[in-house]
PDB file of C-alpha atoms in Angstrom:
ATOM      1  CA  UNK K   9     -13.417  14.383   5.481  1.00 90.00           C
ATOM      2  CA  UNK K  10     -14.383  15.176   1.767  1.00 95.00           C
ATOM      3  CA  UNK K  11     -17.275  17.708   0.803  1.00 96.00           C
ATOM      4  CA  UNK K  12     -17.162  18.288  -2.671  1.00 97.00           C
ATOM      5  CA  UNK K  13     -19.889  21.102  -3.800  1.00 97.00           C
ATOM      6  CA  UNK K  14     -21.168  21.980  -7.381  1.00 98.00           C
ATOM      7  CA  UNK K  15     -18.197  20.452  -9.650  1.00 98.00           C
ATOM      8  CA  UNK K  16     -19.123  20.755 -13.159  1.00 98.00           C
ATOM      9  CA  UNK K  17     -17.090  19.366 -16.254  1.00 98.00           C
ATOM     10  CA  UNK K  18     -17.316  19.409 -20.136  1.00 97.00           C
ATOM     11  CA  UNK K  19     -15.251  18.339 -22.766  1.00 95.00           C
ATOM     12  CA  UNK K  20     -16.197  20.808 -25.063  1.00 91.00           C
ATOM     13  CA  UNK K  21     -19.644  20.622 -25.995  1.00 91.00           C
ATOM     14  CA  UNK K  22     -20.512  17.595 -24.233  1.00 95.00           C
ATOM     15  CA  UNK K  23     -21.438  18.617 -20.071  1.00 97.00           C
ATOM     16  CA  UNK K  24     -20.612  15.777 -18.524  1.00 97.00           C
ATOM     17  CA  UNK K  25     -20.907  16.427 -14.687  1.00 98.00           C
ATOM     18  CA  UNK K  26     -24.171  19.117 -14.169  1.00 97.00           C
ATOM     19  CA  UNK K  27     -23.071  20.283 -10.636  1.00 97.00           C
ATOM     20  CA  UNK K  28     -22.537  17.509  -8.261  1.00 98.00           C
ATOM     21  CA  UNK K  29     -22.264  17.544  -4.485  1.00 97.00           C
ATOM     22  CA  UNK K  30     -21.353  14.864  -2.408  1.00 95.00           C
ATOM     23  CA  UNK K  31     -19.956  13.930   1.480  1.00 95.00           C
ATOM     24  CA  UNK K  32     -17.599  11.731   2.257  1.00 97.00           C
ATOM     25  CA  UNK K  33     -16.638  11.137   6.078  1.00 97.00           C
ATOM     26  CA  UNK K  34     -13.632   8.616   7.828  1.00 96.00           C
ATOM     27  CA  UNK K  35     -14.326   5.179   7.523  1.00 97.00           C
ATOM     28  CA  UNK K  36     -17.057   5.709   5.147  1.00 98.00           C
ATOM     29  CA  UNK K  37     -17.481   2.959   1.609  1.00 98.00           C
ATOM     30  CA  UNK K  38     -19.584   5.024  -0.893  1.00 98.00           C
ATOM     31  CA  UNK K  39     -20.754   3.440  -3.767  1.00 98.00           C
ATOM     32  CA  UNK K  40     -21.260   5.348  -6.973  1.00 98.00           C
ATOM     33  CA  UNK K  41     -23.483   3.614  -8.612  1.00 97.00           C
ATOM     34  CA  UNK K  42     -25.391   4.696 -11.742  1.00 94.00           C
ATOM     35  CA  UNK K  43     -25.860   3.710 -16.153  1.00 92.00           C
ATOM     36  CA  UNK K  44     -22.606   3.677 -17.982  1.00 90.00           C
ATOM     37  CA  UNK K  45     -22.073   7.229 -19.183  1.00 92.00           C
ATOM     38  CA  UNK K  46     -23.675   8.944 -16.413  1.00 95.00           C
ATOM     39  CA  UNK K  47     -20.293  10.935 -15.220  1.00 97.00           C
ATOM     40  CA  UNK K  48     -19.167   8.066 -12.407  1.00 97.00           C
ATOM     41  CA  UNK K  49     -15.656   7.907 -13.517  1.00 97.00           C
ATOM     42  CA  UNK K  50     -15.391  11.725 -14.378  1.00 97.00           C
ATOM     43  CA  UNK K  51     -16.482  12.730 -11.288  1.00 97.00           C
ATOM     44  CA  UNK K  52     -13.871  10.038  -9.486  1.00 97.00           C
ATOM     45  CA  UNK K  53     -11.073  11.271 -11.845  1.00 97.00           C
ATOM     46  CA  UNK K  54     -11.732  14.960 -10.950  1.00 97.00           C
ATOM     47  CA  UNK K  55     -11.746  14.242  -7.137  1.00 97.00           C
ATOM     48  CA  UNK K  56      -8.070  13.047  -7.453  1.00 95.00           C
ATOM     49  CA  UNK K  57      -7.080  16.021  -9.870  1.00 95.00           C
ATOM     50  CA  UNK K  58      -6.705  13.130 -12.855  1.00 95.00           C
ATOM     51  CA  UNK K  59      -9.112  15.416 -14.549  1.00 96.00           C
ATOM     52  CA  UNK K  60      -9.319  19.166 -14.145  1.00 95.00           C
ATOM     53  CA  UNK K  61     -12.824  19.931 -13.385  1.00 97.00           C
ATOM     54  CA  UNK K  62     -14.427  23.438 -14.899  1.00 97.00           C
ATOM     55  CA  UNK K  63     -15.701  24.486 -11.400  1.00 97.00           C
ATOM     56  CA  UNK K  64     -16.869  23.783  -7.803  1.00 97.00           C
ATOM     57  CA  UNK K  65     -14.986  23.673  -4.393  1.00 97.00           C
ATOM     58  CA  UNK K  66     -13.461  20.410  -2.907  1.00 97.00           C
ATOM     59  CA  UNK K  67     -12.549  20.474   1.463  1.00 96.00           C
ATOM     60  CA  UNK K  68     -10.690  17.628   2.198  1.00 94.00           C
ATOM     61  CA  UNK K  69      -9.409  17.691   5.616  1.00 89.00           C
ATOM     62  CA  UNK K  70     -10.877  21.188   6.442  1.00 89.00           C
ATOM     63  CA  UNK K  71      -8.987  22.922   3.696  1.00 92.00           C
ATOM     64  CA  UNK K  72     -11.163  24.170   1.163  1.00 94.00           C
ATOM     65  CA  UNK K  73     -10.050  24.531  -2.733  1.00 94.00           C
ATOM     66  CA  UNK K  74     -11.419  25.806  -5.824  1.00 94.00           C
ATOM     67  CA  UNK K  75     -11.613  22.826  -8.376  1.00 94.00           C
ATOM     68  CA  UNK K  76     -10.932  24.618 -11.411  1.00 90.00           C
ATOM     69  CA  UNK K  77      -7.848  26.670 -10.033  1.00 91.00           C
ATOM     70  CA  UNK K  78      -5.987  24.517  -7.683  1.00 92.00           C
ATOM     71  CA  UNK K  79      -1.935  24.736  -8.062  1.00 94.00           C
ATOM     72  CA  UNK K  80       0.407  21.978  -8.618  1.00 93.00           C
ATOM     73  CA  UNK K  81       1.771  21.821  -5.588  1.00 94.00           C
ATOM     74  CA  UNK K  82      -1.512  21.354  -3.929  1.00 94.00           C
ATOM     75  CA  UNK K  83      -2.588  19.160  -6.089  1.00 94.00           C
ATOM     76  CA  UNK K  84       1.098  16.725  -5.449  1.00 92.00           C
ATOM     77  CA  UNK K  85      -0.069  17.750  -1.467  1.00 92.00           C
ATOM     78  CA  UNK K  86      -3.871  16.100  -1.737  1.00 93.00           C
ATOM     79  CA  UNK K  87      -2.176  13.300  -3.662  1.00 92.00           C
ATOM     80  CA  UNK K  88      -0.187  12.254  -0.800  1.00 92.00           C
ATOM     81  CA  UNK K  89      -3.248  11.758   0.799  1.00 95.00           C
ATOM     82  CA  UNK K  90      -4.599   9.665  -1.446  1.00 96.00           C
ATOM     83  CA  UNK K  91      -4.570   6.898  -3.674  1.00 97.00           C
ATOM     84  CA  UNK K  92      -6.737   5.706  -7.023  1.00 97.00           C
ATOM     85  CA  UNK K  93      -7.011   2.042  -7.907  1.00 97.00           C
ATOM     86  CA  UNK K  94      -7.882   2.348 -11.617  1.00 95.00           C
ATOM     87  CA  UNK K  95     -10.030  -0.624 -14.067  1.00 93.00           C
ATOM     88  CA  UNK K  96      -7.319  -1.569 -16.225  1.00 92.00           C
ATOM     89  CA  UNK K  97      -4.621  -2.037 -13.497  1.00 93.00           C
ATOM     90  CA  UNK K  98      -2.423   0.384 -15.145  1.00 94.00           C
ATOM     91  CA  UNK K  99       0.989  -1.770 -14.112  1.00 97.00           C
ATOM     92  CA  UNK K 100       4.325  -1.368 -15.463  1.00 97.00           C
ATOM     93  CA  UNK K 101       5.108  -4.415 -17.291  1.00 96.00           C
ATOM     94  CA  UNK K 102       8.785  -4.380 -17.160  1.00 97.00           C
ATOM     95  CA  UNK K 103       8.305  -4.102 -13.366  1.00 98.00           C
ATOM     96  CA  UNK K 104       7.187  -6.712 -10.867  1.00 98.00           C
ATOM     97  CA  UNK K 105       4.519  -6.960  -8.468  1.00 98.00           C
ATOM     98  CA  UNK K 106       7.105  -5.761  -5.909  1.00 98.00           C
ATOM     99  CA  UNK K 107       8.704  -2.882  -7.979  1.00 98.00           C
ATOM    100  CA  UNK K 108       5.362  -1.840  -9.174  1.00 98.00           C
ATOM    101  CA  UNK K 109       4.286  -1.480  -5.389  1.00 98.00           C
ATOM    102  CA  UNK K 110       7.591   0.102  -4.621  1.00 98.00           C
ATOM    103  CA  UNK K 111       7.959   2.512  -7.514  1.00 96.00           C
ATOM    104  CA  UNK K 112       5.695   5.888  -6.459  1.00 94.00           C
ATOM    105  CA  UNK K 113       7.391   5.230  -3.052  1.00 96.00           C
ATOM    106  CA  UNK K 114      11.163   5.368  -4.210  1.00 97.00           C
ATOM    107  CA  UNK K 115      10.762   8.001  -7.232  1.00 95.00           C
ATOM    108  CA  UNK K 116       7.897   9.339  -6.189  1.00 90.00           C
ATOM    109  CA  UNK K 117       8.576  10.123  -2.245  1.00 92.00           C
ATOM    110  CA  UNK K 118      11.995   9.569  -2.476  1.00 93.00           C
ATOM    111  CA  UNK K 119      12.012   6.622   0.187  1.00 96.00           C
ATOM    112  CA  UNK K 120      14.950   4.424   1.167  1.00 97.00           C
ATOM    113  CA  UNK K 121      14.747   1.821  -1.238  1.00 97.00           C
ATOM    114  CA  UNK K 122      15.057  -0.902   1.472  1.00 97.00           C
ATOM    115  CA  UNK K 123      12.526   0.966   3.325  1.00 98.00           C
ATOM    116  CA  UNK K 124       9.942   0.744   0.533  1.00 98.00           C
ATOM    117  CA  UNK K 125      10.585  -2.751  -0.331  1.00 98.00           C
ATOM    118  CA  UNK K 126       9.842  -3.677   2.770  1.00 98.00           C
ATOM    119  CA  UNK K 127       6.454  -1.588   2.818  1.00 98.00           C
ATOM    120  CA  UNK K 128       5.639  -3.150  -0.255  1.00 98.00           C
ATOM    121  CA  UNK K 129       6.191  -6.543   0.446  1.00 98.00           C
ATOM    122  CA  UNK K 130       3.871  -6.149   3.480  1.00 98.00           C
ATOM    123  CA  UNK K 131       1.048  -4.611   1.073  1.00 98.00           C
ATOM    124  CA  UNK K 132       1.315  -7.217  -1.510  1.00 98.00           C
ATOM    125  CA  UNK K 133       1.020  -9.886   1.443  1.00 98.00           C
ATOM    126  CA  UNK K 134      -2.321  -8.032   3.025  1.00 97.00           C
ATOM    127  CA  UNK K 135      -3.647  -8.355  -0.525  1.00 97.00           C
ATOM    128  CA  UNK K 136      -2.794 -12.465  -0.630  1.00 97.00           C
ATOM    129  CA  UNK K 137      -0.056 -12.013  -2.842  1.00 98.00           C
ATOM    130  CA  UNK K 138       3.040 -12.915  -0.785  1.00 97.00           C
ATOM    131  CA  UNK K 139       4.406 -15.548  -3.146  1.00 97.00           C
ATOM    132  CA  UNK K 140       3.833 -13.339  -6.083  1.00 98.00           C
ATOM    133  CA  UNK K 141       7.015 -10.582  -5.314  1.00 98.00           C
ATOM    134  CA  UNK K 142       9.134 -11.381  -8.368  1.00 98.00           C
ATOM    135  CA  UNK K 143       6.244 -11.875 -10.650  1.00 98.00           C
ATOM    136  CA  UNK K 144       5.910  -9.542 -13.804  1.00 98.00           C
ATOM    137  CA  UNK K 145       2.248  -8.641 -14.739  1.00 98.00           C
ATOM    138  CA  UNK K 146       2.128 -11.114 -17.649  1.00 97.00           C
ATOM    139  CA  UNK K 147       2.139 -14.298 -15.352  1.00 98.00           C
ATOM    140  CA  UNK K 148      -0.301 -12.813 -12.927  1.00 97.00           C
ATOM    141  CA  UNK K 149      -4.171 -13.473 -13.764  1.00 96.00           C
ATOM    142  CA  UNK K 150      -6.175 -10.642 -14.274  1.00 96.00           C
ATOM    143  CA  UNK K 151      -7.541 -10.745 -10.408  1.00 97.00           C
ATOM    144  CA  UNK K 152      -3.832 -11.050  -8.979  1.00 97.00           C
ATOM    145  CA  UNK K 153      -3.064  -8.097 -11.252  1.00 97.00           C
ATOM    146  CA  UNK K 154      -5.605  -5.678  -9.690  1.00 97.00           C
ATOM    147  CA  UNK K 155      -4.340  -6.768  -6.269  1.00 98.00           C
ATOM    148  CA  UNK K 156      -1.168  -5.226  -6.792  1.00 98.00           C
ATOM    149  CA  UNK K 157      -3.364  -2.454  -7.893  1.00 98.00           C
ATOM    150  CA  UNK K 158      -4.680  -2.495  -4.480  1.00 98.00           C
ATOM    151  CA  UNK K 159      -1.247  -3.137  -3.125  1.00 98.00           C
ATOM    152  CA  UNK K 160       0.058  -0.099  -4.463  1.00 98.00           C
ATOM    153  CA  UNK K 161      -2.233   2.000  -2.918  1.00 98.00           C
ATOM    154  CA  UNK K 162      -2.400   0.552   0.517  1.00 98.00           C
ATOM    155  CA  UNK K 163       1.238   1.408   0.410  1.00 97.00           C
ATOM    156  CA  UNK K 164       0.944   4.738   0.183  1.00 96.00           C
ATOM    157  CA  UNK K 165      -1.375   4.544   3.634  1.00 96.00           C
ATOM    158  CA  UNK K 166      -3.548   7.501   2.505  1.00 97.00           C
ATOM    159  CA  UNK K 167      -6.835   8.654   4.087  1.00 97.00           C
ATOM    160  CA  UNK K 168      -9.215   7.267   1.532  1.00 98.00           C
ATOM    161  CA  UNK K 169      -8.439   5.156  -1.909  1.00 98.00           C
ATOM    162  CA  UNK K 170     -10.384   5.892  -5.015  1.00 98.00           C
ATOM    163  CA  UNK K 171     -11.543   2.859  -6.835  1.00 98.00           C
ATOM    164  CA  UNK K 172     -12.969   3.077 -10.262  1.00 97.00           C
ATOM    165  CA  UNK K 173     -14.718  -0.136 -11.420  1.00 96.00           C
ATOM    166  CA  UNK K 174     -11.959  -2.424 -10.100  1.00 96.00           C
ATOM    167  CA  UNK K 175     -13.700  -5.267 -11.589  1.00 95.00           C
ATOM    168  CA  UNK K 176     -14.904  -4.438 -14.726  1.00 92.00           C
ATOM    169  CA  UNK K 177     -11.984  -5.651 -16.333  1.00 91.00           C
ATOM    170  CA  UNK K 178     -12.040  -9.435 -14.671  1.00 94.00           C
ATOM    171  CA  UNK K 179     -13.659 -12.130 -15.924  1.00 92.00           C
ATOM    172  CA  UNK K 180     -16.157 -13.549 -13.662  1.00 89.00           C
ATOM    173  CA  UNK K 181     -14.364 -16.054 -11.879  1.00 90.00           C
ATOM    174  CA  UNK K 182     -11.871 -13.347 -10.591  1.00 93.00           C
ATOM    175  CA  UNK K 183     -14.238 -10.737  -9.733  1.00 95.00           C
ATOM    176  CA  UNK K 184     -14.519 -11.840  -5.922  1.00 94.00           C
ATOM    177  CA  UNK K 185     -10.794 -12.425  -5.191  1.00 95.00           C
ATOM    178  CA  UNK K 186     -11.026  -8.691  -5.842  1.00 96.00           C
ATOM    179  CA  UNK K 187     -14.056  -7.755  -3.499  1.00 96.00           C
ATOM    180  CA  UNK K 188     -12.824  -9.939  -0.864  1.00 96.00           C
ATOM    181  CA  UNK K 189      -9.623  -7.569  -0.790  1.00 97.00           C
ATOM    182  CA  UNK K 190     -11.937  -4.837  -0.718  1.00 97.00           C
ATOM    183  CA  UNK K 191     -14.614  -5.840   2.011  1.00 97.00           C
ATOM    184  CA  UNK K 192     -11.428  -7.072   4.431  1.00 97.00           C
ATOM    185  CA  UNK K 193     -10.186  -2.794   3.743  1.00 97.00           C
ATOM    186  CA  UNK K 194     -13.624  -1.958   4.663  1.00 97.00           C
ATOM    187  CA  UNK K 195     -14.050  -4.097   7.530  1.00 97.00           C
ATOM    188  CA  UNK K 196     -10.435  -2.442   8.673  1.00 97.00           C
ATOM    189  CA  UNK K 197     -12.205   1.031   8.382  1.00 97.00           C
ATOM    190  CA  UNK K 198     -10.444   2.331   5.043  1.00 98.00           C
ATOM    191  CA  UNK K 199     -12.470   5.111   3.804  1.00 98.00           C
ATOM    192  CA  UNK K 200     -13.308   4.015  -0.052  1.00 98.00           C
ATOM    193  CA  UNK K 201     -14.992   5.941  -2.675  1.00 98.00           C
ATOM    194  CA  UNK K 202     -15.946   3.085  -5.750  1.00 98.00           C
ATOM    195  CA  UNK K 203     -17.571   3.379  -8.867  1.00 97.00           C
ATOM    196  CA  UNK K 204     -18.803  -0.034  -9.464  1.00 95.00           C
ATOM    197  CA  UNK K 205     -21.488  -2.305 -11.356  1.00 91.00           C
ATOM    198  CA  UNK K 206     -20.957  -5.120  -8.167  1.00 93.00           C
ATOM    199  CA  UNK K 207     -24.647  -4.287  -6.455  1.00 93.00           C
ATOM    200  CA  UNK K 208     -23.755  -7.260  -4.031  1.00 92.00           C
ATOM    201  CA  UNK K 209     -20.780  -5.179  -3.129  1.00 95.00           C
ATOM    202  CA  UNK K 210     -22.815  -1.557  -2.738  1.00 95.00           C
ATOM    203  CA  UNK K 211     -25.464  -3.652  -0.693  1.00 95.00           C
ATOM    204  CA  UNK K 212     -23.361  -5.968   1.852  1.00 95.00           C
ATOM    205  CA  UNK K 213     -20.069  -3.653   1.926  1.00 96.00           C
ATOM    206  CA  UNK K 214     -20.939  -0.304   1.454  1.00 97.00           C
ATOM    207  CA  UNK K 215     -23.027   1.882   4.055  1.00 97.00           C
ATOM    208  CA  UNK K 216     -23.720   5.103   1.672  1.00 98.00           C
ATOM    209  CA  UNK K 217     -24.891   5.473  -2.021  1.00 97.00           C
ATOM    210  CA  UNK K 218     -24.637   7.587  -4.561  1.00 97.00           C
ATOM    211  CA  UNK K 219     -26.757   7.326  -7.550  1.00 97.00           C
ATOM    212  CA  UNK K 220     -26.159   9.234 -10.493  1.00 96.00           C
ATOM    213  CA  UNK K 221     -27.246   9.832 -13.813  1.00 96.00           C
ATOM    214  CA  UNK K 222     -26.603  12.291 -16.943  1.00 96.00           C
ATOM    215  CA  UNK K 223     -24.177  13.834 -14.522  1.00 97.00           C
ATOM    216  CA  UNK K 224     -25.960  14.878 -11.550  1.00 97.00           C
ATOM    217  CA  UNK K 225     -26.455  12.717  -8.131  1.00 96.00           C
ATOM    218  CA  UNK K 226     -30.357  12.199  -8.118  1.00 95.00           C
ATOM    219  CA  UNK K 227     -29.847   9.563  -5.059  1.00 94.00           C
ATOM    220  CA  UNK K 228     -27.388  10.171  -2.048  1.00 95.00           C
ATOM    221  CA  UNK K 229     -28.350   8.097   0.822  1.00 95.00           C
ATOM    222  CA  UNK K 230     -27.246   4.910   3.070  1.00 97.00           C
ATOM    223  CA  UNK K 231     -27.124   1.866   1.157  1.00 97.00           C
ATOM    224  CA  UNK K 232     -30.138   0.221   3.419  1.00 95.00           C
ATOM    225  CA  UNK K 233     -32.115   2.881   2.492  1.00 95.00           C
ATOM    226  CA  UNK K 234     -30.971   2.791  -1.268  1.00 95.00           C
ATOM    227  CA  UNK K 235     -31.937  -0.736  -1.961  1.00 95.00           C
ATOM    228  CA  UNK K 236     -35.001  -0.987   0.591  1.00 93.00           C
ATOM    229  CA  UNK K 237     -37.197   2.301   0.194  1.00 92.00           C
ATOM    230  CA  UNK K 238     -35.509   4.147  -3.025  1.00 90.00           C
ATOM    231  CA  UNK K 239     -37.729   7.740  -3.286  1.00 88.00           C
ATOM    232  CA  UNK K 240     -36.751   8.786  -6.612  1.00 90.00           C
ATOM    233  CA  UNK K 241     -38.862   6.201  -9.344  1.00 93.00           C
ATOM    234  CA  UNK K 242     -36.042   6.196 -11.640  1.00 93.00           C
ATOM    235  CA  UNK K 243     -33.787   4.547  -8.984  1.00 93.00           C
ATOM    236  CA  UNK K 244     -37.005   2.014  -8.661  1.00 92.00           C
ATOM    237  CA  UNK K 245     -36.575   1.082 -12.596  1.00 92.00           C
ATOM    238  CA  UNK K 246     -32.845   0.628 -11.845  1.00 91.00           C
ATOM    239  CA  UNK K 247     -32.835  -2.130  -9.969  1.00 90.00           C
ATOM    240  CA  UNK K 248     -35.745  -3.526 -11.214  1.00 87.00           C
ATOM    241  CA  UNK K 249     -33.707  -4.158 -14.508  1.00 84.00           C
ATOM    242  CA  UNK K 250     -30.749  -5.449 -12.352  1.00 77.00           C
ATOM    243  CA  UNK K 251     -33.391  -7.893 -10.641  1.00 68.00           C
ATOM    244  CA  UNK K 252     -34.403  -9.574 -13.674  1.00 60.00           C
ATOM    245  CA  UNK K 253     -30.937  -9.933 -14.925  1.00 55.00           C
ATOM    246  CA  UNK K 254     -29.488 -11.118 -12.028  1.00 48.00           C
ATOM    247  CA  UNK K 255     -32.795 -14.044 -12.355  1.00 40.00           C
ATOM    248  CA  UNK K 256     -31.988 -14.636 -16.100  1.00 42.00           C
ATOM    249  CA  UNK K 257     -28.130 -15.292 -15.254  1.00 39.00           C
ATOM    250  CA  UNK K 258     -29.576 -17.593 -12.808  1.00 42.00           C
ATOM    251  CA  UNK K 259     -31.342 -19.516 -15.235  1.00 33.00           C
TER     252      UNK K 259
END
């Protein structure tokens, strides 16, 4: 579904992805897992043309296009495919739940209005939000806030959604309203591509890994294999560390 080969970004002197490859097929939930700073959210951002990468080819759907080079109107074309839930919500906060669902759809697509609304209110209610319609982003928690992220995506019904750390920005409480959302989309067969810290999440939801680190993947594998017979020694100190936090939180 999505083969992405060699992409390579800098922002000026500072190389930031070193020529990554990865595979993506229907149905698949890939965790990109890896040290803050290691290109994660880059290499997400340059999938969906948020960021132009420098180089490297991208087949999605058995067309093939050059990273670097790709025109507008292809890039509005993959886009309509797609959808990218981002960390810090990014809602409009003059708009609620409802019109923020509803907004790419009427402007955007130029869908009947009553059309769209009606779209959206089914997304917001798939994400548990279906008393929250006429509620602006400042009275919605911090959890109920990324599920409208979610929402507004869904709505879109693309092929695969981009998530990039969806709940880095929650505090702890709210993190697994969030995940729930996301393991019910995974369960339904939504092919998901998230950058995330959650290793609960990239163990029990997820059935492919991708490690990376100082931009390049050093670990691309299924998730059993990731976390029960990791090859590469630096993916061994990885979760080490993560061990012994996760026994000093429980503490």
């Amino acid at each position: 579904m999505v083969q992405a080969r060699n992409i390579t970004k800098s922002f000026q002197a500072q190389v930031v992805l070193r020529g990554v490859d990865l595979s993506v097929e229907k149905g698949d939930v890939v965790a990109i897992l890896g040290p803050s700073g290691s290109g994660k959210t880059t290499l997400l951002r340059c999938l969906n043309f948020l960021e132009t990468a420098d180089g490297g080819t991208l087949e999605f759907d058995g067309e093939t296009f050059q990273m670097g080079h790709v025109s507008k109107k292809d890039i509005a074309r993959l886009r309509k495919k797609t959808a990218f839930v981002f960390q810090s919500y990014n809602l409009f906060s003059n708009k609620t739940a409802l019109q923020n669902v509803t907004e790419g759809l009427i402007i955007g697509r130029k869908m009947d209005k009553a059309q769209a609304m009606e779209i959206g209110r089914r997304a917001l209610d798939k994400v548990g939000l279906s008393d929250r319609y006429d509620y602006y982003p400042h009275q919605l928690s911090g959890g109920q806030q990324q599920r409208v992220g979610i929402a507004r995506a869904l709505a879109t019904d693309p092929e695969i959604i981009y998530f990039d750390e969806p709940t880095s920005a929650l505090d702890p409480e709210l993190i697994g309203e969030v995940l729930t959302v996301m393991r019910q989309l995974a369960e339904e067969g939504m092919t998901m591509l998230v950058v995330t810290h959650e290793m609960s999440f990239a163990r029990n939801v997820s059935n492919k890994v991708i490690f990376m680190e100082d931009g390049q993947v050093l670990e691309q594998c299924g998730s059993k294999e990731f976390f029960e017979n990791p090859k590469e020694e630096r993916i061994k100190t990885f979760l080490r560390t993560l061990s012994g936090e996760a026994q000093q939180v429980d503490m």
